[in-house]
Coordinates of C-alpha atoms and ligand atoms in Angstrom, one line a residue:
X68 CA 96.9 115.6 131.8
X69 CA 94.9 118.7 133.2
X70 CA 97.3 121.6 132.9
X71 CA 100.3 120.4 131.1
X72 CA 99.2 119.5 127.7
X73 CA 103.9 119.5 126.5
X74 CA 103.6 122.4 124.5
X75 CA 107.0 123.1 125.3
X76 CA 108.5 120.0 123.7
X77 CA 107.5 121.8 120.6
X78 CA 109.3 124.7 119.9
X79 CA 112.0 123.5 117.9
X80 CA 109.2 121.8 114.7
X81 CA 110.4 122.4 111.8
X82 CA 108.8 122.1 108.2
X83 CA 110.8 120.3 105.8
X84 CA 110.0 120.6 102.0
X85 CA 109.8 118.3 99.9
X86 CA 111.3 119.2 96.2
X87 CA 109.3 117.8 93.1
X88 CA 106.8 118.2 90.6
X89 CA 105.9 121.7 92.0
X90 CA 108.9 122.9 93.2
X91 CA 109.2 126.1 90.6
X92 CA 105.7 127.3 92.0
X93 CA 106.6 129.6 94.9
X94 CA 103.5 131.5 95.3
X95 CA 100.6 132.3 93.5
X96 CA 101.8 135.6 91.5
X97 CA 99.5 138.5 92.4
X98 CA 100.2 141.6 93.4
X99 CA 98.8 143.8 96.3
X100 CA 95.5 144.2 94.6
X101 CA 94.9 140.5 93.7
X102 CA 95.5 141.0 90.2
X103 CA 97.8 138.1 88.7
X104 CA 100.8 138.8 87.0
X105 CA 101.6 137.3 83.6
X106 CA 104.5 135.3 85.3
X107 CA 105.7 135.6 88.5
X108 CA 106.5 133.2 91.5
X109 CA 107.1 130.1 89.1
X110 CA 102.8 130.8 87.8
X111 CA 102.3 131.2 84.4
X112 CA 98.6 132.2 82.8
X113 CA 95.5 130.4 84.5
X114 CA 94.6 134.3 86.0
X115 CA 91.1 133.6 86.8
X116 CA 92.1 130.6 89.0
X117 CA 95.0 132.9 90.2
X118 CA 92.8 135.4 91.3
X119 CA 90.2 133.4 92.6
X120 CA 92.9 131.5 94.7
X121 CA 94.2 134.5 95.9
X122 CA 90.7 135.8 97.0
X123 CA 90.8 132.7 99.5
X124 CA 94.2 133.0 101.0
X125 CA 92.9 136.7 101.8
X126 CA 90.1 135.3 103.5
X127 CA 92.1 132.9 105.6
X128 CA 94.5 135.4 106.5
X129 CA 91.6 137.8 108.0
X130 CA 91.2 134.3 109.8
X131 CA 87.3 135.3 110.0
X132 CA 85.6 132.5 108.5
X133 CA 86.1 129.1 109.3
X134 CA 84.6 126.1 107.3
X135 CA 84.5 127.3 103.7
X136 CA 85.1 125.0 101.5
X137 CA 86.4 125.2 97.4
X138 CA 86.7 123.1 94.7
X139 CA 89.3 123.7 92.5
X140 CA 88.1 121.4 89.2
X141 CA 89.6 121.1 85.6
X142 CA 91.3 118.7 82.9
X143 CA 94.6 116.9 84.4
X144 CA 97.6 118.7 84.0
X145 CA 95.7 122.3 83.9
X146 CA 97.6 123.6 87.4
X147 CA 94.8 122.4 89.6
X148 CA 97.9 120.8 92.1
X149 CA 100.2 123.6 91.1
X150 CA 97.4 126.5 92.3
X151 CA 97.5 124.3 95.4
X152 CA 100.6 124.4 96.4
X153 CA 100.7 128.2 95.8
X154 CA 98.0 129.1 98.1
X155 CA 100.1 127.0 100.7
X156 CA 103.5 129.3 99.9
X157 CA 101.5 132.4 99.9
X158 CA 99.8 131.9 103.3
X159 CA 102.4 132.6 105.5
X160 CA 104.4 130.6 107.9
X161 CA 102.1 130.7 110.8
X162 CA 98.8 129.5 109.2
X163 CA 98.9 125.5 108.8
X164 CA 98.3 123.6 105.4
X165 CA 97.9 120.1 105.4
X166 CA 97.9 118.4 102.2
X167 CA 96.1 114.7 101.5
X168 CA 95.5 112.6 98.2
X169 CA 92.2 110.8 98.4
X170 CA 93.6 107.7 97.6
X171 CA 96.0 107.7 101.1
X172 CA 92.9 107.4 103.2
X173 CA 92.8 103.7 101.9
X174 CA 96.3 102.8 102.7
X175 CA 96.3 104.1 105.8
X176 CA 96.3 101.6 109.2
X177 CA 93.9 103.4 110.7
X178 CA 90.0 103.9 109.5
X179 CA 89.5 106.2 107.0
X180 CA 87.2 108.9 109.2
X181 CA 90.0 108.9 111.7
X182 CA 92.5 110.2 109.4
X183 CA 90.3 112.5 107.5
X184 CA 89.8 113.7 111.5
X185 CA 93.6 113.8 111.7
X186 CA 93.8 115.6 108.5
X187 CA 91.3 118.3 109.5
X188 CA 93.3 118.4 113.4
X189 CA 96.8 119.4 111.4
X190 CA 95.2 121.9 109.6
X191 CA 94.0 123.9 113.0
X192 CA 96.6 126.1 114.2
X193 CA 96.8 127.3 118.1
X194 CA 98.6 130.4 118.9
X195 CA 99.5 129.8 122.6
X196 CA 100.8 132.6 124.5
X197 CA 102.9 131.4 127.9
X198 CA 104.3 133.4 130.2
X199 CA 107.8 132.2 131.2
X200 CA 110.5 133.9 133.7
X201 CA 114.0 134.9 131.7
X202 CA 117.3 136.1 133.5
X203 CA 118.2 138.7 131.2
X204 CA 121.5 140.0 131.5
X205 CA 125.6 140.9 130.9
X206 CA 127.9 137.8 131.5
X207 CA 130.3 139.6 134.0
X208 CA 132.4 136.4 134.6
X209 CA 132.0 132.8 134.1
X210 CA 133.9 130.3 136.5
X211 CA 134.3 127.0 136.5
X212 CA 135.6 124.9 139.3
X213 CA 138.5 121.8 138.4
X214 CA 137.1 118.9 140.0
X215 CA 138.8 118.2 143.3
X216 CA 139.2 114.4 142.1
X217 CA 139.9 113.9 138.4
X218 CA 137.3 112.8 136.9
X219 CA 134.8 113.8 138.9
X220 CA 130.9 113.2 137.9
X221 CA 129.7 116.8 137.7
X222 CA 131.4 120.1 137.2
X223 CA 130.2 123.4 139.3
X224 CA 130.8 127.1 138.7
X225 CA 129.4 129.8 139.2
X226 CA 128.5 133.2 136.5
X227 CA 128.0 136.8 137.4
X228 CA 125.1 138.5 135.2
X229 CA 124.6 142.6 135.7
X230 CA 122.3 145.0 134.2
X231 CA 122.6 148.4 134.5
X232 CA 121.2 148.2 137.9
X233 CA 122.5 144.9 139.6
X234 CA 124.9 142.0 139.7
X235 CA 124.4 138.6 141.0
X236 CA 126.4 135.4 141.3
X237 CA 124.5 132.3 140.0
X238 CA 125.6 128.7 140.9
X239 CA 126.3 126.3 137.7
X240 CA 125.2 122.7 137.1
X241 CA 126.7 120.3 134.9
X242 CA 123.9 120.9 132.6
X243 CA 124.3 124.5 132.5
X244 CA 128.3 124.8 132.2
X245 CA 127.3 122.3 129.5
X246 CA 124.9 124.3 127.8
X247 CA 127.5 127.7 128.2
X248 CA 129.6 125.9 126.2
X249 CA 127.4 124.7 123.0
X250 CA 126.4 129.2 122.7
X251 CA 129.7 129.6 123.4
X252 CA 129.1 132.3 125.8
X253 CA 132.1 134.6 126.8
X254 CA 132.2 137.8 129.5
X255 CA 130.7 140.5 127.8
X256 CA 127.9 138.7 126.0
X257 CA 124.3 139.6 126.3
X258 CA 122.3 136.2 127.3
X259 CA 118.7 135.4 128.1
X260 CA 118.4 132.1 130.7
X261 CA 114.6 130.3 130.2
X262 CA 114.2 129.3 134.1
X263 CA 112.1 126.6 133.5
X264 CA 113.9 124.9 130.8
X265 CA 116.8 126.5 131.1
X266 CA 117.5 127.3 127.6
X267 CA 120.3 129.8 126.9
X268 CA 120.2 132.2 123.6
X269 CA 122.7 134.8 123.2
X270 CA 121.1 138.1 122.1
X271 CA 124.4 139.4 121.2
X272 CA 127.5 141.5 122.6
X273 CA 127.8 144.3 124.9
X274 CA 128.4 147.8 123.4
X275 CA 130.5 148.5 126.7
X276 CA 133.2 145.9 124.9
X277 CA 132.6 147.1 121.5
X278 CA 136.2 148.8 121.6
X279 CA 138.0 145.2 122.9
X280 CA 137.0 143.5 120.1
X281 CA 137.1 145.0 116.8
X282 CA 138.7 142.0 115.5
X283 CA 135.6 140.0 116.0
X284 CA 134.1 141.0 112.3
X285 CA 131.6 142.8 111.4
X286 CA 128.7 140.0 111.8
X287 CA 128.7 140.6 115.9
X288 CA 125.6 142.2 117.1
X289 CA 126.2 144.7 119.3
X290 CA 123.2 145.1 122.3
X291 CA 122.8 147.7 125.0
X292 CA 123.4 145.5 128.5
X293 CA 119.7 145.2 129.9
X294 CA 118.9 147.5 132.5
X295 CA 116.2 147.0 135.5
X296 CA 115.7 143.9 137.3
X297 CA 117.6 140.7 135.9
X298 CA 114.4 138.7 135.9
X299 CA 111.7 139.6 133.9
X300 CA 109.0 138.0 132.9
X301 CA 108.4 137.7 128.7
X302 CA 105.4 136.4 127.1
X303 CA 106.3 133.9 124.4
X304 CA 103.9 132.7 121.6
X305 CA 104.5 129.3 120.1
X306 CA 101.8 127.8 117.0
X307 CA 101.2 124.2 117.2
X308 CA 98.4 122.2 115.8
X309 CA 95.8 120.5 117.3
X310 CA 96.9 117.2 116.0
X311 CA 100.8 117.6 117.2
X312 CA 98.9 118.0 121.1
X313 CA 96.6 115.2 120.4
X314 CA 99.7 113.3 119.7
X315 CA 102.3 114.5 122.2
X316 CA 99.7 113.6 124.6
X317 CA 98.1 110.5 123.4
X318 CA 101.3 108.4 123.7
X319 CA 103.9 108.1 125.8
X320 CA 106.3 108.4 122.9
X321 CA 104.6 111.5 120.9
X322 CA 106.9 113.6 120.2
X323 CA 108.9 110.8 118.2
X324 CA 105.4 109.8 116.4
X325 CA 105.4 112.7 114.7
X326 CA 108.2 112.6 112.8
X327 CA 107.7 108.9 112.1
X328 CA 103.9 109.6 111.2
X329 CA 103.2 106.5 113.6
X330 CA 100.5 108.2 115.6
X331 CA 98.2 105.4 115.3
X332 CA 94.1 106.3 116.0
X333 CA 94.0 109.3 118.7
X334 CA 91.2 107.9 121.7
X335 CA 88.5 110.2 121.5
X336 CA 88.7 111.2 125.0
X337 CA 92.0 113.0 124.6
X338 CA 91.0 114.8 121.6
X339 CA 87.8 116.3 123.8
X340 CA 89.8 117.0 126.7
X341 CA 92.3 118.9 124.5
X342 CA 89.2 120.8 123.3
X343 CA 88.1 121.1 127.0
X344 CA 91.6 122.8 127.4
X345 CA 92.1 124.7 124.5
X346 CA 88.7 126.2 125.2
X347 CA 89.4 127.2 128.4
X348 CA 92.5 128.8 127.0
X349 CA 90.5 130.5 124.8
X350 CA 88.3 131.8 127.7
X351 CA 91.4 132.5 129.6
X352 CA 93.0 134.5 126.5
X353 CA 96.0 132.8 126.8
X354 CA 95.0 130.9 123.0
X355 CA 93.7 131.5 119.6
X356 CA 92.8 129.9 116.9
X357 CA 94.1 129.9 113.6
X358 CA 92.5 128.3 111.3
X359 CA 94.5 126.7 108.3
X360 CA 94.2 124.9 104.8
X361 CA 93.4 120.8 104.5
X362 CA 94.1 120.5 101.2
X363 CA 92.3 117.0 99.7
X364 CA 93.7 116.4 96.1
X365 CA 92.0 113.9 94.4
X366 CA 88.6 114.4 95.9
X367 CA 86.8 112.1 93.8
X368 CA 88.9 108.8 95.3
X369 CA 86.8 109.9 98.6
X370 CA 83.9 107.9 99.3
X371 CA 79.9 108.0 100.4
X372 CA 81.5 107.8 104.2
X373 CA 84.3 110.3 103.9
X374 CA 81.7 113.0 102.1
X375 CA 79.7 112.7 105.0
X376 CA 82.1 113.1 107.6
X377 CA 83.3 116.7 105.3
X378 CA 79.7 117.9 106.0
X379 CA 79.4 117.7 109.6
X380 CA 83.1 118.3 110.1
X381 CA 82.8 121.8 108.5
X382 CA 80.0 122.8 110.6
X383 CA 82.5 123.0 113.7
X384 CA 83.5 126.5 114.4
X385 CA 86.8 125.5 114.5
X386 CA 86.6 124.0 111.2
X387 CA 89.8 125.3 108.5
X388 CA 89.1 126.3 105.3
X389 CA 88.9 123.1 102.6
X390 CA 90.4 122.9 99.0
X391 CA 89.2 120.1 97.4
X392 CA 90.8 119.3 93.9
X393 CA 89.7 116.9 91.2
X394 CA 90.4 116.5 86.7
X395 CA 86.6 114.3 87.0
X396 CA 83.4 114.8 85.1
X397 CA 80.4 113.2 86.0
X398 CA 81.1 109.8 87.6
X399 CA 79.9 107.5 90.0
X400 CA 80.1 108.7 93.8
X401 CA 82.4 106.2 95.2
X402 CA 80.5 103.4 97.7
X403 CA 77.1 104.3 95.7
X404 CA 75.5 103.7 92.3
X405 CA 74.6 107.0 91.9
X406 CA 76.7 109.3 89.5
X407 CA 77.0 113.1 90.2
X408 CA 79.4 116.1 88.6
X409 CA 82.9 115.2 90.1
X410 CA 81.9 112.4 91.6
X411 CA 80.8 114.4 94.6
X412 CA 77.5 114.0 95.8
X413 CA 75.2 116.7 95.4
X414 CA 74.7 118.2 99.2
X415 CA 79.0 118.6 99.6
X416 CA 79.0 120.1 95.9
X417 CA 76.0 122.4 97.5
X418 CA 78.9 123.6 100.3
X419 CA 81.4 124.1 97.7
X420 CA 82.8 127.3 95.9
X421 CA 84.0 126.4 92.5
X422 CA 86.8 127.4 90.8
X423 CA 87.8 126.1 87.4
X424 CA 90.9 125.6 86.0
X425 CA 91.2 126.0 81.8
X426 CA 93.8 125.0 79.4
X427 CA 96.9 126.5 78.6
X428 CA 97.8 128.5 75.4
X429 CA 100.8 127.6 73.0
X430 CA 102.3 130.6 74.8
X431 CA 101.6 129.9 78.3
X432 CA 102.9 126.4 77.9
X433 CA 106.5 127.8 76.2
X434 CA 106.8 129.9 79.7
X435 CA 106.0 127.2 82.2
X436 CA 108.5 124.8 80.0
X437 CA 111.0 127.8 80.7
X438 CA 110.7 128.2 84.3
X439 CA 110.8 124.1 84.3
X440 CA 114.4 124.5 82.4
X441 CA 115.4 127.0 84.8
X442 CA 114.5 124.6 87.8
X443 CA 116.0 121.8 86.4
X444 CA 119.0 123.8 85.5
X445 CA 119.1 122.4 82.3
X446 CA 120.2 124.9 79.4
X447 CA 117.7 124.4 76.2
X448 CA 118.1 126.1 72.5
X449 CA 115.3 128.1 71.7
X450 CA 114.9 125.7 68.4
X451 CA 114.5 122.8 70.9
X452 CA 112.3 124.8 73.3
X453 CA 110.2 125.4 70.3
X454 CA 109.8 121.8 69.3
X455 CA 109.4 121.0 73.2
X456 CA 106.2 123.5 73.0
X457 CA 104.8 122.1 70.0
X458 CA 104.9 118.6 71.6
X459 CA 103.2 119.9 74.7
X460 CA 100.6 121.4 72.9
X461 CA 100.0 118.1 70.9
X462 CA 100.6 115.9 73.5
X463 CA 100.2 117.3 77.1
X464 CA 102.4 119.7 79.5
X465 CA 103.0 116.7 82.0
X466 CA 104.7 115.1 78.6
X467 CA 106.7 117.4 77.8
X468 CA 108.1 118.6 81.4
X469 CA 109.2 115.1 81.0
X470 CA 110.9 115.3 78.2
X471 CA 113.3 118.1 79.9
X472 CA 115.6 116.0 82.5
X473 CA 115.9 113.0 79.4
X474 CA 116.5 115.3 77.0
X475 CA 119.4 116.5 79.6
X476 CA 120.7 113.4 79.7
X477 CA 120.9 112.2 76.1
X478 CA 122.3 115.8 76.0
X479 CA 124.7 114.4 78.5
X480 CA 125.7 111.0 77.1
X481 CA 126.5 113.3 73.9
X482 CA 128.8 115.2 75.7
X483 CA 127.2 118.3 74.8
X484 CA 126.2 121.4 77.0
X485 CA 122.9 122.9 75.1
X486 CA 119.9 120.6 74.7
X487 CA 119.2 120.4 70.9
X488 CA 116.5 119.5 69.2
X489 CA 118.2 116.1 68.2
X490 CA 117.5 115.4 72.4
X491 CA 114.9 116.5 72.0
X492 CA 113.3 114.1 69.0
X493 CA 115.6 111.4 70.6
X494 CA 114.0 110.9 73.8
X495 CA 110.4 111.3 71.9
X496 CA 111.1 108.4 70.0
X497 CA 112.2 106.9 73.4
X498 CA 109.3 107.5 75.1
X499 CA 106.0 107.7 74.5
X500 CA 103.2 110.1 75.3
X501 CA 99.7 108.6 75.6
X502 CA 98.5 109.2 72.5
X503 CA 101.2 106.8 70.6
X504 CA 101.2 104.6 73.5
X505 CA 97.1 103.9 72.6
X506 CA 97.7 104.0 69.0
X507 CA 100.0 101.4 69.6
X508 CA 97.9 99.0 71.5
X509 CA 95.2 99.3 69.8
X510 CA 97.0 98.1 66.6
X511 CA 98.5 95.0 68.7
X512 CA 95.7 94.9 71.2
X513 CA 95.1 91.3 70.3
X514 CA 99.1 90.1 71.8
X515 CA 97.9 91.5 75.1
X516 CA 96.2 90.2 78.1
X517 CA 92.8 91.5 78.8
X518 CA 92.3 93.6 75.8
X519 CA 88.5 94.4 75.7
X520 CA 88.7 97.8 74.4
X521 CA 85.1 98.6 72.3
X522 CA 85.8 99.0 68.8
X523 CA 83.5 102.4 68.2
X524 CA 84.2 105.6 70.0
X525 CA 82.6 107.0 72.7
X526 CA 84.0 104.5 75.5
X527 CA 82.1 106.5 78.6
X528 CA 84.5 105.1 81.4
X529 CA 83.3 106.0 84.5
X530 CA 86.9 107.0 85.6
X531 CA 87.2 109.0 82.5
X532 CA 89.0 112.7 83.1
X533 CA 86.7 115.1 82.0
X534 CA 88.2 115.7 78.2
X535 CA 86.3 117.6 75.9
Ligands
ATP684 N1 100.0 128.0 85.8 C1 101.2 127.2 86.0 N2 102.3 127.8 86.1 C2 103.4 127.1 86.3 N3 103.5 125.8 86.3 C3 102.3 125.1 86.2 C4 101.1 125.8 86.0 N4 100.1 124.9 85.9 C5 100.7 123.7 85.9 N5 102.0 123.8 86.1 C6 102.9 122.7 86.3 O1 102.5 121.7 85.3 C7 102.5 120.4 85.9 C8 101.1 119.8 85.9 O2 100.2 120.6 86.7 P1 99.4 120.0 87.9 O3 100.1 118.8 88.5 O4 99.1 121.1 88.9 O5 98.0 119.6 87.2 P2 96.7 119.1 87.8 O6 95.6 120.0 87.3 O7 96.8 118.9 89.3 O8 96.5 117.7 87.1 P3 95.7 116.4 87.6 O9 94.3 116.6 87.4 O10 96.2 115.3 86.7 O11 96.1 116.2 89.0 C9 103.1 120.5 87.3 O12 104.5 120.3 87.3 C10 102.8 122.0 87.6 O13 103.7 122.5 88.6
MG685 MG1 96.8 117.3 90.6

């Protein structure tokens, strides 16, 4: 494996996003001096939080400290995910943010310190910068050659580059005349040829035939043709994670593993020679790190084991920043008898910076249900956003951002355009919100299975939210 950890097999990664719950939150809203706006970039209210989340992102992005760790904490539904997801959209593309529910550690094939390992490996970013030759250069004149026989295996050809300076005839392959043809490359175009892999991008057009081809509209970049030698050597920078190279070189199928999220457990021994490496890289100042975000939602489904493991892990210098989220009170530390605030036991609380997350006004929840009708593109009458509020208030936000996409479609079945408040009272009646849903059972507890709710109040639950 020594010196060719396949970097280069991951250039073309890309991110996809996933649309949901969250998808209105696009940042977290503050401006250049960390103060939050009232609404902006889908966040509404919650400004302490706001501000606080902000403060982190900062420090990531001065990419100083590695191996803080925060706890976001507050009553369900208060924006705990939400605040989340907008540290992730406002940390820029390069820094990684991996996300993981608690719960997924048990689900997983693997044990569960090896994928809190994997989750802590995605979340380390290395900037690697290669040096790679490029033929940089005008296409004078490309020429391909018929095949004396039809159907010949492989075409040949030959293309004539210049710069300023020089001109030199190059010999095609199959691969290249092939390539050629997907850019679409033309005399007169400006192209860059990676030697190693061969890679052709067309940095644009010529000004010298600027004049020939007015017709080609207006969205032609026009380049000066490249003057000096026609190969240079550039310096490229690619990000990766550490996990993607543990993978791509743990198996001889890696690349594919990633995108089916079969990576199975990574040996050891090729995670510390791709620290070996990367350190040398380091040395060599050919790589940096970068640390990112692991993001742990649902903290309090982690166990004894798992806490542990968070300790030591964020004592490595290479160790990302971790948000930790959780709606618990005090609870019992999963795997132990012992009960602790959150659920977390007290020496990982002791690591922690808390931030907490209150709950919204009548007026903050009016604004988030608006930016919710917006993203759903569903058109609401302000009587029925009114009613919509009022049942959030009484009921819960999650309830009522519900209530928006059935409320569209009894809006629908009526073949009306505006959501009234008749949706709006129809699809409450159809669908309950907890509290109806418990008044219900407990006036018919005795027709279901299991009922052994306590009479009195007070029912301490261990897995009780934190509810004042
Ligand atoms: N400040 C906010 N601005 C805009 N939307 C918000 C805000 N807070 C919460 N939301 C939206 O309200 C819904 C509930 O919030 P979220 O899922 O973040 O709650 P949570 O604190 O993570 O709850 P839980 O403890 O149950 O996980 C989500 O759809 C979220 O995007
Ligand atoms: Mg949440």
């Amino acid at each position: 494996m020594a010196g060719d950890l396949k970097i280069s097999e991951m250039r073309d990664l890309t991110k996809i996003e996933r649309v949901g719950a969250h998808s209105h939150i696009r940042g977290l809203g503050l401006d250049s001096a960390l103060e939050p706006r009232a609404a902006s970039e889908g966040m509404v209210g919650q400004t302490s939080a706001r501000k606080a989340a902000g403060v982190i992102v900062k420090m990531i992005q001065e990419g100083k400290i590695a191996g803080r760790a925060v706890l976001i904490a507050g009553k369900p539904g208060t924006g705990k995910t939400a605040i989340a997801m907008g540290m992730a959209k406002s940390i820029g593309q390069e820094t990684p943010f991996s996300m993981l529910a608690g719960s997924e550690l048990f689900s997983l094939e693997m044990s569960k310190t090896e994928a809190l390992m994997q989750a802590f490996r995605k979340a380390i970013g290395v900037r690697i910068k290669e040096e790679t030759e490029v033929i940089e250069g005008e296409v004078v004149e490309i020429q391909i050659d018929r095949p004396a026989v039809a159907g010949a295996a492989s075409k040949t050809g030959k293309l004539t580059v210049k710069t300023t300076e020089m001109e030199t005839v190059y010999e095609l392959g199959g691969k290249m005349i092939e390539a050629l043809g997907k850019e679409k490359v033309q005399s007169g175009d400006v192209i860059a040829i990676d030697k190693a892999s061969g890679k052709i991008t067309k940095l644009g057009r010529s000004f010298s035939r600027s004049r020939d081809y007015d017709a080609m509209g207006p969205q032609t970049k026009f380049v000066q043709c490249p003057d000096g030698e026609l190969q240079k050597r550039k310096e490229i920078v690619h990000c990766v994670t550490l996990h993607e190279i543990d993978v791509i070189n743990s198996r001889t199928q890696g690349f594919l593993a990633l995108f089916t999220g079969d990576t199975g457990e990574i040996r050891g021994e090729v995670r510390e020679q791709i620290d070996t490496k990367v350190a040398e890289w380091r040395e060599e100042g050919k790589a940096e790190i970068v640390p990112g975000v692991l993001f742990i939602d649902e903290v309090h489904m982690l166990d004894i084991e798992c806490f542990s493991f968070l300790n030591r892990a964020l004592e490595n210098d290479m160790a990302p920043i971790l948000v930790v989220a959780t709606n618990r009170g005090i609870t019992t530390i999963r795997g132990t008898n012992y009960k602790s605030p959150h659920g977390i036991p007290l020496d990982f609380l002791d690591r922690l910076l808390i931030i907490s997350t209150q709950p919204y006004t009548e007026e903050d929840i009016r604004k988030i249900l608006d930016i919710r009708c917006q993203e759903e593109e569903v058109e609401m009458s302000d009587d029925a956003k009114i009613l919509l509020t009022k049942i959030g208030v009484e009921t819960s936000l999650r309830y009522a951002i519900q209530l928006i996409t059935s409320a569209a479609l009894a809006c629908q079945k009526r073949k009306g355009r505006i959501v009234e408040i008749e949706d709006i009272s129809r699809v409450y009646e159809l669908f309950y919100d907890v509290h109806r849903s418990t008044q219900y059972l407990m006036e018919y507890q005795s027709e279901f299975m299991f009922s052994e709710v306590p009479t009195g109040e007070g029912n301490q639950d261990d897995a009780t939210p934190m509810v004042s």
